[in-house]
PDB file of N, CA and C in Angstrom:
ATOM      1  N   MET A1179      -6.440   5.055 -29.157  1.00  0.00           N
ATOM      2  CA  MET A1179      -6.976   3.759 -29.478  1.00  0.00           C
ATOM      3  C   MET A1179      -6.833   3.540 -30.984  1.00  0.00           C
ATOM      4  N   ALA A1180      -7.214   2.322 -31.432  1.00  0.00           N
ATOM      5  CA  ALA A1180      -6.973   1.988 -32.830  1.00  0.00           C
ATOM      6  C   ALA A1180      -8.096   1.130 -33.410  1.00  0.00           C
ATOM      7  N   ILE A1181      -8.265   1.274 -34.702  1.00  0.00           N
ATOM      8  CA  ILE A1181      -9.181   0.459 -35.493  1.00  0.00           C
ATOM      9  C   ILE A1181      -8.313  -0.480 -36.315  1.00  0.00           C
ATOM     10  N   LEU A1182      -8.648  -1.764 -36.279  1.00  0.00           N
ATOM     11  CA  LEU A1182      -7.924  -2.763 -37.056  1.00  0.00           C
ATOM     12  C   LEU A1182      -8.848  -3.305 -38.128  1.00  0.00           C
ATOM     13  N   LEU A1183      -8.397  -3.271 -39.381  1.00  0.00           N
ATOM     14  CA  LEU A1183      -9.169  -3.827 -40.493  1.00  0.00           C
ATOM     15  C   LEU A1183      -8.503  -5.095 -40.998  1.00  0.00           C
ATOM     16  N   MET A1184      -9.345  -6.091 -41.331  1.00  0.00           N
ATOM     17  CA  MET A1184      -8.864  -7.326 -41.935  1.00  0.00           C
ATOM     18  C   MET A1184      -9.637  -7.562 -43.233  1.00  0.00           C
ATOM     19  N   ASN A1185      -8.943  -7.569 -44.333  1.00  0.00           N
ATOM     20  CA  ASN A1185      -9.508  -7.887 -45.642  1.00  0.00           C
ATOM     21  C   ASN A1185     -10.824  -7.185 -45.952  1.00  0.00           C
ATOM     22  N   PRO A1186     -10.843  -5.830 -45.922  1.00  0.00           N
ATOM     23  CA  PRO A1186     -12.089  -5.166 -46.313  1.00  0.00           C
ATOM     24  C   PRO A1186     -12.442  -5.566 -47.746  1.00  0.00           C
ATOM     25  N   LEU A1187     -13.707  -5.681 -48.018  1.00  0.00           N
ATOM     26  CA  LEU A1187     -14.164  -6.224 -49.298  1.00  0.00           C
ATOM     27  C   LEU A1187     -13.961  -5.283 -50.473  1.00  0.00           C
ATOM     28  N   ARG A1188     -13.921  -4.008 -50.201  1.00  0.00           N
ATOM     29  CA  ARG A1188     -13.751  -3.035 -51.292  1.00  0.00           C
ATOM     30  C   ARG A1188     -13.037  -1.803 -50.761  1.00  0.00           C
ATOM     31  N   GLY A1189     -12.587  -0.981 -51.678  1.00  0.00           N
ATOM     32  CA  GLY A1189     -11.887   0.239 -51.284  1.00  0.00           C
ATOM     33  C   GLY A1189     -10.401  -0.004 -51.092  1.00  0.00           C
ATOM     34  N   THR A1190      -9.684   1.078 -50.987  1.00  0.00           N
ATOM     35  CA  THR A1190      -8.232   1.024 -50.795  1.00  0.00           C
ATOM     36  C   THR A1190      -7.903   1.336 -49.339  1.00  0.00           C
ATOM     37  N   PRO A1191      -6.728   0.926 -48.887  1.00  0.00           N
ATOM     38  CA  PRO A1191      -6.330   1.305 -47.532  1.00  0.00           C
ATOM     39  C   PRO A1191      -6.379   2.816 -47.314  1.00  0.00           C
ATOM     40  N   GLU A1192      -5.987   3.564 -48.326  1.00  0.00           N
ATOM     41  CA  GLU A1192      -5.996   5.027 -48.211  1.00  0.00           C
ATOM     42  C   GLU A1192      -7.422   5.552 -48.031  1.00  0.00           C
ATOM     43  N   ALA A1193      -8.364   4.999 -48.787  1.00  0.00           N
ATOM     44  CA  ALA A1193      -9.758   5.446 -48.686  1.00  0.00           C
ATOM     45  C   ALA A1193     -10.353   5.076 -47.325  1.00  0.00           C
ATOM     46  N   TRP A1194     -10.076   3.864 -46.845  1.00  0.00           N
ATOM     47  CA  TRP A1194     -10.550   3.456 -45.526  1.00  0.00           C
ATOM     48  C   TRP A1194      -9.961   4.358 -44.445  1.00  0.00           C
ATOM     49  N   THR A1195      -8.661   4.602 -44.538  1.00  0.00           N
ATOM     50  CA  THR A1195      -7.991   5.434 -43.539  1.00  0.00           C
ATOM     51  C   THR A1195      -8.593   6.834 -43.520  1.00  0.00           C
ATOM     52  N   ALA A1196      -8.806   7.423 -44.690  1.00  0.00           N
ATOM     53  CA  ALA A1196      -9.365   8.772 -44.766  1.00  0.00           C
ATOM     54  C   ALA A1196     -10.774   8.810 -44.178  1.00  0.00           C
ATOM     55  N   ALA A1197     -11.622   7.863 -44.556  1.00  0.00           N
ATOM     56  CA  ALA A1197     -13.008   7.865 -44.089  1.00  0.00           C
ATOM     57  C   ALA A1197     -13.092   7.629 -42.581  1.00  0.00           C
ATOM     58  N   LEU A1198     -12.337   6.663 -42.076  1.00  0.00           N
ATOM     59  CA  LEU A1198     -12.390   6.364 -40.647  1.00  0.00           C
ATOM     60  C   LEU A1198     -11.762   7.477 -39.814  1.00  0.00           C
ATOM     61  N   SER A1199     -10.690   8.068 -40.318  1.00  0.00           N
ATOM     62  CA  SER A1199     -10.047   9.167 -39.589  1.00  0.00           C
ATOM     63  C   SER A1199     -10.970  10.380 -39.498  1.00  0.00           C
ATOM     64  N   GLU A1200     -11.752  10.609 -40.548  1.00  0.00           N
ATOM     65  CA  GLU A1200     -12.706  11.721 -40.520  1.00  0.00           C
ATOM     66  C   GLU A1200     -13.865  11.418 -39.571  1.00  0.00           C
ATOM     67  N   ALA A1201     -14.367  10.198 -39.613  1.00  0.00           N
ATOM     68  CA  ALA A1201     -15.514   9.826 -38.784  1.00  0.00           C
ATOM     69  C   ALA A1201     -15.158   9.643 -37.313  1.00  0.00           C
ATOM     70  N   LEU A1202     -13.954   9.144 -37.059  1.00  0.00           N
ATOM     71  CA  LEU A1202     -13.519   8.851 -35.694  1.00  0.00           C
ATOM     72  C   LEU A1202     -12.147   9.460 -35.435  1.00  0.00           C
ATOM     73  N   PRO A1203     -12.074  10.781 -35.307  1.00  0.00           N
ATOM     74  CA  PRO A1203     -10.778  11.414 -35.086  1.00  0.00           C
ATOM     75  C   PRO A1203     -10.144  10.880 -33.798  1.00  0.00           C
ATOM     76  N   GLY A1204      -8.854  10.728 -33.844  1.00  0.00           N
ATOM     77  CA  GLY A1204      -8.133  10.225 -32.680  1.00  0.00           C
ATOM     78  C   GLY A1204      -7.888   8.732 -32.724  1.00  0.00           C
ATOM     79  N   GLU A1205      -8.641   8.009 -33.565  1.00  0.00           N
ATOM     80  CA  GLU A1205      -8.414   6.574 -33.723  1.00  0.00           C
ATOM     81  C   GLU A1205      -7.341   6.368 -34.784  1.00  0.00           C
ATOM     82  N   LYS A1206      -6.363   5.536 -34.468  1.00  0.00           N
ATOM     83  CA  LYS A1206      -5.373   5.148 -35.473  1.00  0.00           C
ATOM     84  C   LYS A1206      -5.979   4.026 -36.297  1.00  0.00           C
ATOM     85  N   VAL A1207      -5.675   3.988 -37.588  1.00  0.00           N
ATOM     86  CA  VAL A1207      -6.206   2.965 -38.478  1.00  0.00           C
ATOM     87  C   VAL A1207      -5.062   2.040 -38.872  1.00  0.00           C
ATOM     88  N   ARG A1208      -5.275   0.747 -38.638  1.00  0.00           N
ATOM     89  CA  ARG A1208      -4.260  -0.268 -38.954  1.00  0.00           C
ATOM     90  C   ARG A1208      -4.892  -1.350 -39.819  1.00  0.00           C
ATOM     91  N   PHE A1209      -4.046  -2.004 -40.605  1.00  0.00           N
ATOM     92  CA  PHE A1209      -4.502  -3.077 -41.475  1.00  0.00           C
ATOM     93  C   PHE A1209      -3.753  -4.355 -41.122  1.00  0.00           C
ATOM     94  N   PHE A1210      -4.513  -5.430 -40.854  1.00  0.00           N
ATOM     95  CA  PHE A1210      -3.914  -6.716 -40.536  1.00  0.00           C
ATOM     96  C   PHE A1210      -3.012  -7.137 -41.677  1.00  0.00           C
ATOM     97  N   PRO A1211      -1.801  -7.616 -41.403  1.00  0.00           N
ATOM     98  CA  PRO A1211      -1.262  -8.104 -40.139  1.00  0.00           C
ATOM     99  C   PRO A1211      -0.541  -7.066 -39.286  1.00  0.00           C
ATOM    100  N   ASP A1212      -0.594  -5.786 -39.650  1.00  0.00           N
ATOM    101  CA  ASP A1212       0.066  -4.742 -38.855  1.00  0.00           C
ATOM    102  C   ASP A1212      -0.836  -4.354 -37.681  1.00  0.00           C
ATOM    103  N   VAL A1213      -0.837  -5.194 -36.649  1.00  0.00           N
ATOM    104  CA  VAL A1213      -1.710  -4.989 -35.501  1.00  0.00           C
ATOM    105  C   VAL A1213      -1.160  -3.922 -34.563  1.00  0.00           C
ATOM    106  N   GLY A1214       0.164  -3.806 -34.499  1.00  0.00           N
ATOM    107  CA  GLY A1214       0.750  -2.911 -33.508  1.00  0.00           C
ATOM    108  C   GLY A1214       0.526  -3.505 -32.128  1.00  0.00           C
ATOM    109  N   ASP A1215       0.307  -2.663 -31.130  1.00  0.00           N
ATOM    110  CA  ASP A1215       0.028  -3.148 -29.781  1.00  0.00           C
ATOM    111  C   ASP A1215      -1.430  -3.604 -29.735  1.00  0.00           C
ATOM    112  N   PRO A1216      -1.677  -4.898 -29.525  1.00  0.00           N
ATOM    113  CA  PRO A1216      -3.057  -5.392 -29.498  1.00  0.00           C
ATOM    114  C   PRO A1216      -3.926  -4.704 -28.449  1.00  0.00           C
ATOM    115  N   ALA A1217      -3.328  -4.217 -27.391  1.00  0.00           N
ATOM    116  CA  ALA A1217      -4.095  -3.536 -26.340  1.00  0.00           C
ATOM    117  C   ALA A1217      -4.662  -2.196 -26.821  1.00  0.00           C
ATOM    118  N   ASP A1218      -4.136  -1.649 -27.904  1.00  0.00           N
ATOM    119  CA  ASP A1218      -4.631  -0.378 -28.443  1.00  0.00           C
ATOM    120  C   ASP A1218      -5.899  -0.543 -29.284  1.00  0.00           C
ATOM    121  N   VAL A1219      -6.154  -1.751 -29.777  1.00  0.00           N
ATOM    122  CA  VAL A1219      -7.260  -1.975 -30.710  1.00  0.00           C
ATOM    123  C   VAL A1219      -8.578  -2.040 -29.948  1.00  0.00           C
ATOM    124  N   ASP A1220      -9.499  -1.122 -30.274  1.00  0.00           N
ATOM    125  CA  ASP A1220     -10.816  -1.154 -29.645  1.00  0.00           C
ATOM    126  C   ASP A1220     -11.939  -1.431 -30.646  1.00  0.00           C
ATOM    127  N   ILE A1221     -11.641  -1.323 -31.944  1.00  0.00           N
ATOM    128  CA  ILE A1221     -12.616  -1.644 -32.989  1.00  0.00           C
ATOM    129  C   ILE A1221     -11.929  -2.538 -34.020  1.00  0.00           C
ATOM    130  N   PHE A1222     -12.581  -3.650 -34.350  1.00  0.00           N
ATOM    131  CA  PHE A1222     -12.068  -4.583 -35.352  1.00  0.00           C
ATOM    132  C   PHE A1222     -13.081  -4.666 -36.474  1.00  0.00           C
ATOM    133  N   ILE A1223     -12.665  -4.316 -37.698  1.00  0.00           N
ATOM    134  CA  ILE A1223     -13.538  -4.368 -38.870  1.00  0.00           C
ATOM    135  C   ILE A1223     -13.034  -5.495 -39.763  1.00  0.00           C
ATOM    136  N   VAL A1224     -13.931  -6.429 -40.088  1.00  0.00           N
ATOM    137  CA  VAL A1224     -13.516  -7.594 -40.870  1.00  0.00           C
ATOM    138  C   VAL A1224     -14.411  -7.766 -42.088  1.00  0.00           C
ATOM    139  N   GLY A1225     -13.740  -7.981 -43.220  1.00  0.00           N
ATOM    140  CA  GLY A1225     -14.433  -8.327 -44.456  1.00  0.00           C
ATOM    141  C   GLY A1225     -14.369  -9.837 -44.615  1.00  0.00           C
ATOM    142  N   ILE A1226     -13.315 -10.310 -45.236  1.00  0.00           N
ATOM    143  CA  ILE A1226     -13.114 -11.745 -45.406  1.00  0.00           C
ATOM    144  C   ILE A1226     -12.278 -12.240 -44.218  1.00  0.00           C
ATOM    145  N   PRO A1227     -12.853 -13.115 -43.381  1.00  0.00           N
ATOM    146  CA  PRO A1227     -12.178 -13.518 -42.142  1.00  0.00           C
ATOM    147  C   PRO A1227     -11.214 -14.685 -42.314  1.00  0.00           C
ATOM    148  N   SER A1228     -10.450 -14.685 -43.383  1.00  0.00           N
ATOM    149  CA  SER A1228      -9.606 -15.836 -43.702  1.00  0.00           C
ATOM    150  C   SER A1228      -8.446 -16.057 -42.732  1.00  0.00           C
ATOM    151  N   LYS A1229      -8.066 -15.055 -41.970  1.00  0.00           N
ATOM    152  CA  LYS A1229      -6.904 -15.193 -41.089  1.00  0.00           C
ATOM    153  C   LYS A1229      -7.235 -14.918 -39.624  1.00  0.00           C
ATOM    154  N   LEU A1230      -8.467 -15.181 -39.223  1.00  0.00           N
ATOM    155  CA  LEU A1230      -8.841 -14.944 -37.828  1.00  0.00           C
ATOM    156  C   LEU A1230      -7.985 -15.753 -36.856  1.00  0.00           C
ATOM    157  N   ALA A1231      -7.547 -16.936 -37.277  1.00  0.00           N
ATOM    158  CA  ALA A1231      -6.718 -17.778 -36.402  1.00  0.00           C
ATOM    159  C   ALA A1231      -5.389 -17.107 -36.074  1.00  0.00           C
ATOM    160  N   GLU A1232      -4.948 -16.181 -36.920  1.00  0.00           N
ATOM    161  CA  GLU A1232      -3.677 -15.483 -36.709  1.00  0.00           C
ATOM    162  C   GLU A1232      -3.831 -14.196 -35.896  1.00  0.00           C
ATOM    163  N   LEU A1233      -5.056 -13.821 -35.604  1.00  0.00           N
ATOM    164  CA  LEU A1233      -5.324 -12.586 -34.868  1.00  0.00           C
ATOM    165  C   LEU A1233      -4.928 -12.756 -33.403  1.00  0.00           C
ATOM    166  N   PRO A1234      -4.113 -11.849 -32.870  1.00  0.00           N
ATOM    167  CA  PRO A1234      -3.788 -11.956 -31.446  1.00  0.00           C
ATOM    168  C   PRO A1234      -4.989 -11.575 -30.588  1.00  0.00           C
ATOM    169  N   LYS A1235      -4.924 -11.888 -29.319  1.00  0.00           N
ATOM    170  CA  LYS A1235      -5.978 -11.452 -28.390  1.00  0.00           C
ATOM    171  C   LYS A1235      -5.998  -9.916 -28.384  1.00  0.00           C
ATOM    172  N   LEU A1236      -7.177  -9.360 -28.398  1.00  0.00           N
ATOM    173  CA  LEU A1236      -7.368  -7.906 -28.385  1.00  0.00           C
ATOM    174  C   LEU A1236      -8.077  -7.569 -27.076  1.00  0.00           C
ATOM    175  N   PRO A1237      -7.329  -7.344 -25.998  1.00  0.00           N
ATOM    176  CA  PRO A1237      -7.917  -7.251 -24.660  1.00  0.00           C
ATOM    177  C   PRO A1237      -8.860  -6.074 -24.432  1.00  0.00           C
ATOM    178  N   ASN A1238      -8.762  -5.032 -25.228  1.00  0.00           N
ATOM    179  CA  ASN A1238      -9.612  -3.848 -25.029  1.00  0.00           C
ATOM    180  C   ASN A1238     -10.629  -3.660 -26.145  1.00  0.00           C
ATOM    181  N   LEU A1239     -10.902  -4.734 -26.893  1.00  0.00           N
ATOM    182  CA  LEU A1239     -11.831  -4.664 -28.019  1.00  0.00           C
ATOM    183  C   LEU A1239     -13.240  -4.358 -27.523  1.00  0.00           C
ATOM    184  N   LYS A1240     -13.863  -3.344 -28.140  1.00  0.00           N
ATOM    185  CA  LYS A1240     -15.225  -2.955 -27.769  1.00  0.00           C
ATOM    186  C   LYS A1240     -16.257  -3.505 -28.742  1.00  0.00           C
ATOM    187  N   MET A1241     -15.867  -3.685 -30.017  1.00  0.00           N
ATOM    188  CA  MET A1241     -16.795  -4.244 -30.983  1.00  0.00           C
ATOM    189  C   MET A1241     -16.072  -4.758 -32.220  1.00  0.00           C
ATOM    190  N   THR A1242     -16.710  -5.751 -32.835  1.00  0.00           N
ATOM    191  CA  THR A1242     -16.284  -6.263 -34.131  1.00  0.00           C
ATOM    192  C   THR A1242     -17.339  -5.843 -35.131  1.00  0.00           C
ATOM    193  N   VAL A1243     -16.912  -5.323 -36.271  1.00  0.00           N
ATOM    194  CA  VAL A1243     -17.818  -4.872 -37.321  1.00  0.00           C
ATOM    195  C   VAL A1243     -17.621  -5.785 -38.523  1.00  0.00           C
ATOM    196  N   SER A1244     -18.703  -6.429 -38.970  1.00  0.00           N
ATOM    197  CA  SER A1244     -18.636  -7.319 -40.127  1.00  0.00           C
ATOM    198  C   SER A1244     -19.089  -6.580 -41.384  1.00  0.00           C
ATOM    199  N   LEU A1245     -18.328  -6.763 -42.452  1.00  0.00           N
ATOM    200  CA  LEU A1245     -18.678  -6.201 -43.750  1.00  0.00           C
ATOM    201  C   LEU A1245     -19.296  -7.259 -44.660  1.00  0.00           C
ATOM    202  N   LEU A1246     -19.487  -8.479 -44.130  1.00  0.00           N
ATOM    203  CA  LEU A1246     -20.036  -9.584 -44.921  1.00  0.00           C
ATOM    204  C   LEU A1246     -21.547  -9.463 -45.063  1.00  0.00           C
ATOM    205  N   ALA A1247     -22.088 -10.091 -46.121  1.00  0.00           N
ATOM    206  CA  ALA A1247     -23.535 -10.088 -46.334  1.00  0.00           C
ATOM    207  C   ALA A1247     -24.248 -10.852 -45.227  1.00  0.00           C
ATOM    208  N   GLY A1248     -23.676 -11.933 -44.773  1.00  0.00           N
ATOM    209  CA  GLY A1248     -24.236 -12.714 -43.672  1.00  0.00           C
ATOM    210  C   GLY A1248     -23.175 -12.906 -42.611  1.00  0.00           C
ATOM    211  N   VAL A1249     -23.588 -13.200 -41.392  1.00  0.00           N
ATOM    212  CA  VAL A1249     -22.614 -13.345 -40.314  1.00  0.00           C
ATOM    213  C   VAL A1249     -22.584 -14.762 -39.739  1.00  0.00           C
ATOM    214  N   GLU A1250     -23.348 -15.685 -40.308  1.00  0.00           N
ATOM    215  CA  GLU A1250     -23.417 -17.031 -39.763  1.00  0.00           C
ATOM    216  C   GLU A1250     -22.042 -17.695 -39.723  1.00  0.00           C
ATOM    217  N   GLY A1251     -21.308 -17.619 -40.814  1.00  0.00           N
ATOM    218  CA  GLY A1251     -19.969 -18.212 -40.867  1.00  0.00           C
ATOM    219  C   GLY A1251     -19.014 -17.557 -39.892  1.00  0.00           C
ATOM    220  N   LEU A1252     -19.133 -16.270 -39.746  1.00  0.00           N
ATOM    221  CA  LEU A1252     -18.286 -15.535 -38.807  1.00  0.00           C
ATOM    222  C   LEU A1252     -18.608 -15.945 -37.371  1.00  0.00           C
ATOM    223  N   LEU A1253     -19.885 -16.058 -37.054  1.00  0.00           N
ATOM    224  CA  LEU A1253     -20.286 -16.457 -35.708  1.00  0.00           C
ATOM    225  C   LEU A1253     -19.844 -17.884 -35.381  1.00  0.00           C
ATOM    226  N   ALA A1254     -19.755 -18.734 -36.393  1.00  0.00           N
ATOM    227  CA  ALA A1254     -19.342 -20.125 -36.179  1.00  0.00           C
ATOM    228  C   ALA A1254     -17.823 -20.272 -36.072  1.00  0.00           C
ATOM    229  N   ASN A1255     -17.090 -19.223 -36.383  1.00  0.00           N
ATOM    230  CA  ASN A1255     -15.625 -19.290 -36.357  1.00  0.00           C
ATOM    231  C   ASN A1255     -15.134 -19.231 -34.909  1.00  0.00           C
ATOM    232  N   PRO A1256     -14.396 -20.249 -34.459  1.00  0.00           N
ATOM    233  CA  PRO A1256     -13.941 -20.259 -33.064  1.00  0.00           C
ATOM    234  C   PRO A1256     -12.918 -19.170 -32.738  1.00  0.00           C
ATOM    235  N   HIS A1257     -12.388 -18.514 -33.753  1.00  0.00           N
ATOM    236  CA  HIS A1257     -11.372 -17.480 -33.542  1.00  0.00           C
ATOM    237  C   HIS A1257     -11.952 -16.065 -33.550  1.00  0.00           C
ATOM    238  N   LEU A1258     -13.272 -15.956 -33.675  1.00  0.00           N
ATOM    239  CA  LEU A1258     -13.905 -14.632 -33.643  1.00  0.00           C
ATOM    240  C   LEU A1258     -13.647 -14.004 -32.275  1.00  0.00           C
ATOM    241  N   PRO A1259     -13.143 -12.769 -32.240  1.00  0.00           N
ATOM    242  CA  PRO A1259     -12.893 -12.125 -30.946  1.00  0.00           C
ATOM    243  C   PRO A1259     -14.165 -12.015 -30.111  1.00  0.00           C
ATOM    244  N   ASP A1260     -13.987 -12.037 -28.812  1.00  0.00           N
ATOM    245  CA  ASP A1260     -15.102 -11.954 -27.875  1.00  0.00           C
ATOM    246  C   ASP A1260     -15.469 -10.484 -27.654  1.00  0.00           C
ATOM    247  N   ALA A1261     -16.388 -10.002 -28.485  1.00  0.00           N
ATOM    248  CA  ALA A1261     -16.867  -8.616 -28.409  1.00  0.00           C
ATOM    249  C   ALA A1261     -18.196  -8.552 -29.157  1.00  0.00           C
ATOM    250  N   PRO A1262     -19.017  -7.558 -28.874  1.00  0.00           N
ATOM    251  CA  PRO A1262     -20.268  -7.420 -29.629  1.00  0.00           C
ATOM    252  C   PRO A1262     -19.986  -7.353 -31.128  1.00  0.00           C
ATOM    253  N   LEU A1263     -20.840  -8.006 -31.904  1.00  0.00           N
ATOM    254  CA  LEU A1263     -20.702  -8.062 -33.360  1.00  0.00           C
ATOM    255  C   LEU A1263     -21.758  -7.162 -33.989  1.00  0.00           C
ATOM    256  N   VAL A1264     -21.302  -6.273 -34.872  1.00  0.00           N
ATOM    257  CA  VAL A1264     -22.178  -5.351 -35.584  1.00  0.00           C
ATOM    258  C   VAL A1264     -22.048  -5.628 -37.070  1.00  0.00           C
ATOM    259  N   LYS A1265     -23.169  -5.655 -37.776  1.00  0.00           N
ATOM    260  CA  LYS A1265     -23.173  -5.860 -39.226  1.00  0.00           C
ATOM    261  C   LYS A1265     -23.466  -4.532 -39.887  1.00  0.00           C
ATOM    262  N   VAL A1266     -22.653  -4.154 -40.876  1.00  0.00           N
ATOM    263  CA  VAL A1266     -22.892  -2.909 -41.616  1.00  0.00           C
ATOM    264  C   VAL A1266     -22.961  -3.190 -43.111  1.00  0.00           C
ATOM    265  N   GLU A1267     -23.654  -2.341 -43.798  1.00  0.00           N
ATOM    266  CA  GLU A1267     -23.748  -2.382 -45.244  1.00  0.00           C
ATOM    267  C   GLU A1267     -23.129  -1.123 -45.796  1.00  0.00           C
ATOM    268  N   PRO A1268     -22.081  -1.267 -46.629  1.00  0.00           N
ATOM    269  CA  PRO A1268     -21.488  -0.048 -47.220  1.00  0.00           C
ATOM    270  C   PRO A1268     -22.463   0.616 -48.185  1.00  0.00           C
ATOM    271  N   THR A1269     -22.372   1.925 -48.283  1.00  0.00           N
ATOM    272  CA  THR A1269     -23.236   2.647 -49.217  1.00  0.00           C
ATOM    273  C   THR A1269     -22.429   3.157 -50.377  1.00  0.00           C
TER     274      THR A1269
END
């Protein structure tokens, strides 16, 4: 399975990949627009949702993780994938 990140607010792709690979071994880490096979994506992590309209359908998505301070704008976006939404605060 795979984790797809879109515009994380901080950190480098290398740092995200290292942290997620350590926390969730076996998950491939991808960065939008490099979605790969959309059926492989089971976790979607979004910082700035500026390109949600370009996101393909993710048929096996289990959850969307928001890195934003608030989620009201994200919830109002008609292109938000249909999956449980989780809000996290980076430490």
